[in-house]
Tab-separated table of C-alpha atoms in Angstrom:
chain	number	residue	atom	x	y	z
A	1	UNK	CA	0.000	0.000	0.000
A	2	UNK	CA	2.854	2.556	0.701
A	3	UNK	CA	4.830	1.958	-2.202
A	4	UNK	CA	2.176	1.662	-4.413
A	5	UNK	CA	1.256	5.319	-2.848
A	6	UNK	CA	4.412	6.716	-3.292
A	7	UNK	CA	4.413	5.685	-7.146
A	8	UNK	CA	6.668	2.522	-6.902
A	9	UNK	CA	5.676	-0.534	-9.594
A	10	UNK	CA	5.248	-3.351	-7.019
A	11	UNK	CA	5.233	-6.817	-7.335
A	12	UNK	CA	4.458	-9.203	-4.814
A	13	UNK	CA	6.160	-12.854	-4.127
A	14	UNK	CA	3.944	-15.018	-1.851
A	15	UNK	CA	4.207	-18.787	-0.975
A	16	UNK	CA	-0.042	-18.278	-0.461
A	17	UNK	CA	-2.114	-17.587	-3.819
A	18	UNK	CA	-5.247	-16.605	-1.369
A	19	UNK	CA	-3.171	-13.318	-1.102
A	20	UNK	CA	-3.315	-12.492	-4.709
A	21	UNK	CA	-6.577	-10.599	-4.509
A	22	UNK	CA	-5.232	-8.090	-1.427
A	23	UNK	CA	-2.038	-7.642	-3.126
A	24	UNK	CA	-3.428	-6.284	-6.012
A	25	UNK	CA	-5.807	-4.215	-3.565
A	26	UNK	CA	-3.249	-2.820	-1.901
A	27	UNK	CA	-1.620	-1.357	-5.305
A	28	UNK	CA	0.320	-4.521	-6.660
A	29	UNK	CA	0.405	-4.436	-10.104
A	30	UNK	CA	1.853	-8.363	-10.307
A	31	UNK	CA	1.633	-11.136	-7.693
A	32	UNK	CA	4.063	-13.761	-8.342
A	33	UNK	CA	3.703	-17.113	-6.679
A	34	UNK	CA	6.889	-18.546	-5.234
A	35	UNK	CA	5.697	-22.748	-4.493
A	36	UNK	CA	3.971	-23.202	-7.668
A	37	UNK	CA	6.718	-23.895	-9.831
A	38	UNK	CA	10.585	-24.358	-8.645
A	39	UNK	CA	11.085	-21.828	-12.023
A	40	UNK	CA	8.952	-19.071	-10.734
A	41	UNK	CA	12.113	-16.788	-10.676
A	42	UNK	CA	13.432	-17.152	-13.770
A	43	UNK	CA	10.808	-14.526	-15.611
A	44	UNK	CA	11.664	-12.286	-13.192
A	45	UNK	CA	15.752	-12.393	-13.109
A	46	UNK	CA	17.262	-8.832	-12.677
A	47	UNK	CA	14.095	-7.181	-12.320
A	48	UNK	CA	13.608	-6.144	-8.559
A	49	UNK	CA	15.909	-2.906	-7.824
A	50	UNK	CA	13.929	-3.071	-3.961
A	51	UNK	CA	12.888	-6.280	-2.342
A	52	UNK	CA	11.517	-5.242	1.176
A	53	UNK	CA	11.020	-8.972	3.139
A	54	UNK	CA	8.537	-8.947	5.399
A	55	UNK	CA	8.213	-12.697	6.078
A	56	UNK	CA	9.769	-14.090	9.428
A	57	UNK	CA	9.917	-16.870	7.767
A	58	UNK	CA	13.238	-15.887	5.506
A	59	UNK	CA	15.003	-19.056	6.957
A	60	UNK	CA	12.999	-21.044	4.685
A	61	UNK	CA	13.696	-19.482	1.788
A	62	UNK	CA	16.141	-20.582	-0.813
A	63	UNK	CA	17.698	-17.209	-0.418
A	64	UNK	CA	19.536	-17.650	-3.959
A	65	UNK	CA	16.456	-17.777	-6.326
A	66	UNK	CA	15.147	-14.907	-4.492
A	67	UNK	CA	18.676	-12.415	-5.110
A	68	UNK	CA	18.608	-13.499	-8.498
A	69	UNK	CA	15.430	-11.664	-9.018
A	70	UNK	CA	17.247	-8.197	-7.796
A	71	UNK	CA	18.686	-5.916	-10.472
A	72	UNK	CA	22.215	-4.833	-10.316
A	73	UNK	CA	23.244	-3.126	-7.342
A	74	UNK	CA	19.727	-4.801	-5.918
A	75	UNK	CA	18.653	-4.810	-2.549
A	76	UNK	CA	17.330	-7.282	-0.575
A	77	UNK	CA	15.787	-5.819	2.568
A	78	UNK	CA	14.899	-7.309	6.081
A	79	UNK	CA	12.025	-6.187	8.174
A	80	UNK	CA	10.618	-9.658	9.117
A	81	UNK	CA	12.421	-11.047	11.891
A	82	UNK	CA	12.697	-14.446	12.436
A	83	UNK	CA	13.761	-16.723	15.171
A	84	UNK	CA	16.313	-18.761	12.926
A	85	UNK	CA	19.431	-18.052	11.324
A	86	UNK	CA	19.303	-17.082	7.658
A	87	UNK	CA	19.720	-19.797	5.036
A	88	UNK	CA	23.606	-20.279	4.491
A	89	UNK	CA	24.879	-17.725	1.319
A	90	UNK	CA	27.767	-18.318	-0.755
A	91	UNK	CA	29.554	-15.367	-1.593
A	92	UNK	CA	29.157	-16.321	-5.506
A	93	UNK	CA	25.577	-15.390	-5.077
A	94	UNK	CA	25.881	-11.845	-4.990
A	95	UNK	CA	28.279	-11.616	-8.057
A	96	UNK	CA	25.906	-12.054	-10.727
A	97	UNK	CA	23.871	-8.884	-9.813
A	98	UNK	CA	25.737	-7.008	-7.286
A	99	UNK	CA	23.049	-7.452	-5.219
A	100	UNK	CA	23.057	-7.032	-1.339
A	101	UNK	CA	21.161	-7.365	1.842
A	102	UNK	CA	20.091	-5.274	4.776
A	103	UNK	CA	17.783	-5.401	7.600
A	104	UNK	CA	16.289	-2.731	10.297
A	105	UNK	CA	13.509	-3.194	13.136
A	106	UNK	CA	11.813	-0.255	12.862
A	107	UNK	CA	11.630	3.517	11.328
A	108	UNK	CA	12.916	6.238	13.494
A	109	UNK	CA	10.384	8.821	14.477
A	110	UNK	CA	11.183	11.309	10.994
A	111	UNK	CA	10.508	8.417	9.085
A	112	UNK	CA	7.216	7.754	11.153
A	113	UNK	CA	6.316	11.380	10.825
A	114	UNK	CA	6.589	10.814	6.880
A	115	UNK	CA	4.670	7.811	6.856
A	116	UNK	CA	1.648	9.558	9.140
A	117	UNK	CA	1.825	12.448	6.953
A	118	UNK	CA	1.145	10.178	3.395
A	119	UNK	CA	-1.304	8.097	5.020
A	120	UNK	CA	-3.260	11.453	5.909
A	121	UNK	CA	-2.478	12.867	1.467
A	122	UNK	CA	-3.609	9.515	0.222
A	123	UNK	CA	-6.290	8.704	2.907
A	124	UNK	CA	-4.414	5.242	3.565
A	125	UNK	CA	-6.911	3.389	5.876
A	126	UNK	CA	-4.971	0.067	7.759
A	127	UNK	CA	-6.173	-3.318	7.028
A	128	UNK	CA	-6.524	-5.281	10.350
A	129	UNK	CA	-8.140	-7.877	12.506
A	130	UNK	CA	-9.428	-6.979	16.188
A	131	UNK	CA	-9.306	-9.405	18.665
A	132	UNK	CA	-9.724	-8.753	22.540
A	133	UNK	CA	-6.958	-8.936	24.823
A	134	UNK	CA	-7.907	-11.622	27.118
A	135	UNK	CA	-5.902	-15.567	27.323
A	136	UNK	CA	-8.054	-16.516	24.386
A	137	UNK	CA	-7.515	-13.542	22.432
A	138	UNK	CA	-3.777	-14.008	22.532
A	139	UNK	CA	-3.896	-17.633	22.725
A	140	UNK	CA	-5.497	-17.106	19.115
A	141	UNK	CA	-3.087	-13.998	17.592
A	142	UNK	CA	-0.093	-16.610	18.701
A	143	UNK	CA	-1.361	-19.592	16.976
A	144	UNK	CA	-2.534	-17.114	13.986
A	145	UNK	CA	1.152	-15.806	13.712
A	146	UNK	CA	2.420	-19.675	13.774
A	147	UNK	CA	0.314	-21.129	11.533
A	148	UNK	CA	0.786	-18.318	9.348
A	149	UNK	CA	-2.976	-17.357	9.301
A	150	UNK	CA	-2.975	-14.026	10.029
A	151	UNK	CA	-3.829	-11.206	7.473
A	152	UNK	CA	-2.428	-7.677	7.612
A	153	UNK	CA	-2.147	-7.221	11.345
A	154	UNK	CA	-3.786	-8.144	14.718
A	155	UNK	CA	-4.855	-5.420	17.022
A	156	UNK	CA	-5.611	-6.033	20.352
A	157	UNK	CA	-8.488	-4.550	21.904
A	158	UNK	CA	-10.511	-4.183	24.838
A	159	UNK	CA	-8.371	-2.916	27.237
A	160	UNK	CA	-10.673	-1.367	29.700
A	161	UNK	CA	-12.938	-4.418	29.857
A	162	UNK	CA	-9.581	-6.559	30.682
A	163	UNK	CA	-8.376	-4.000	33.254
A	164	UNK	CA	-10.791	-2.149	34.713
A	165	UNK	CA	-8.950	-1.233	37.422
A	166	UNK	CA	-5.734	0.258	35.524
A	167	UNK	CA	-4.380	4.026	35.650
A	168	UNK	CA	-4.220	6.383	33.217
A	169	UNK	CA	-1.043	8.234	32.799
């Protein structure tokens, strides 16, 4: 949604083809499925000059199909966390392209500012599930995150029914 706002061409890779329909919502102009076809790449070498990762589920990937989709001087970037190491890399995988790979946590409060400021030009409205905070509540937004179920982002809600009794500050 925010690169498509900001006038990038995106393209989105997904091991799930029930995303294909949001992606293209959200301003992707071509959703490319990565576990149909072990040659899904191959259309798509050089292309990418921006790959932003969002998966915590990189570990899994065979990181060197995915690079060979950057252009040259390509960037591979991080924001998806997860609990394993990265897939071993051979050097020799970065050669063809010049490609690298970065990663960061979050935006610093600037970049925030920027991002509150084009959601309020374009009217960006977020995409998300609600689901109270109580045991079951985050008994299901765990399980959702595991089994790799969730869509957009949870939001946890209810506070004041879950603790009444809490301060404001």
């Amino acid at each position: 949604m925010f690169a498509s706002a900001m006038g990038a061409d995106v393209s989105v890779l997904s091991t799930s083809a029930d995303k294909e329909a949001a992606a293209k919502q959200l301003g992707a102009k071509n959703f490319i499925l990565t576990d149909a076809d072990s040659h899904w790449a191959e259309p798509w070498a050089f292309t990418f000059n921006f790959m932003l990762n969002t998966a915590d589920a990189a570990h899994k990937f065979d990181m060197a199909t995915y690079l060979s989709t950057l252009a040259v001087n390509g960037e591979m970037h991080h924001v998806g966390l997860p609990d394993a190491p990265l897939p071993e890399i051979k050097a020799q995988t970065f050669a063809p392209n010049g490609c690298k790979m970065g990663g960061s946590h979050i935006g610093s409060r600037p970049e925030m500012f920027k991002m509150l400021q084009l959601v309020s030009e374009k009217k960006l409205k977020p995409m998300i599930e609600t689901i109270p905070i109580s045991e079951e509540g985050c008994a299901k937004a765990v399980k959702g995150v595991h089994e790799n179920t969730v869509r957009y982002r949870y939001t946890l809600v209810d506070y004041d029914k879950a603790f009444p009794n809490r301060r404001s500050i």
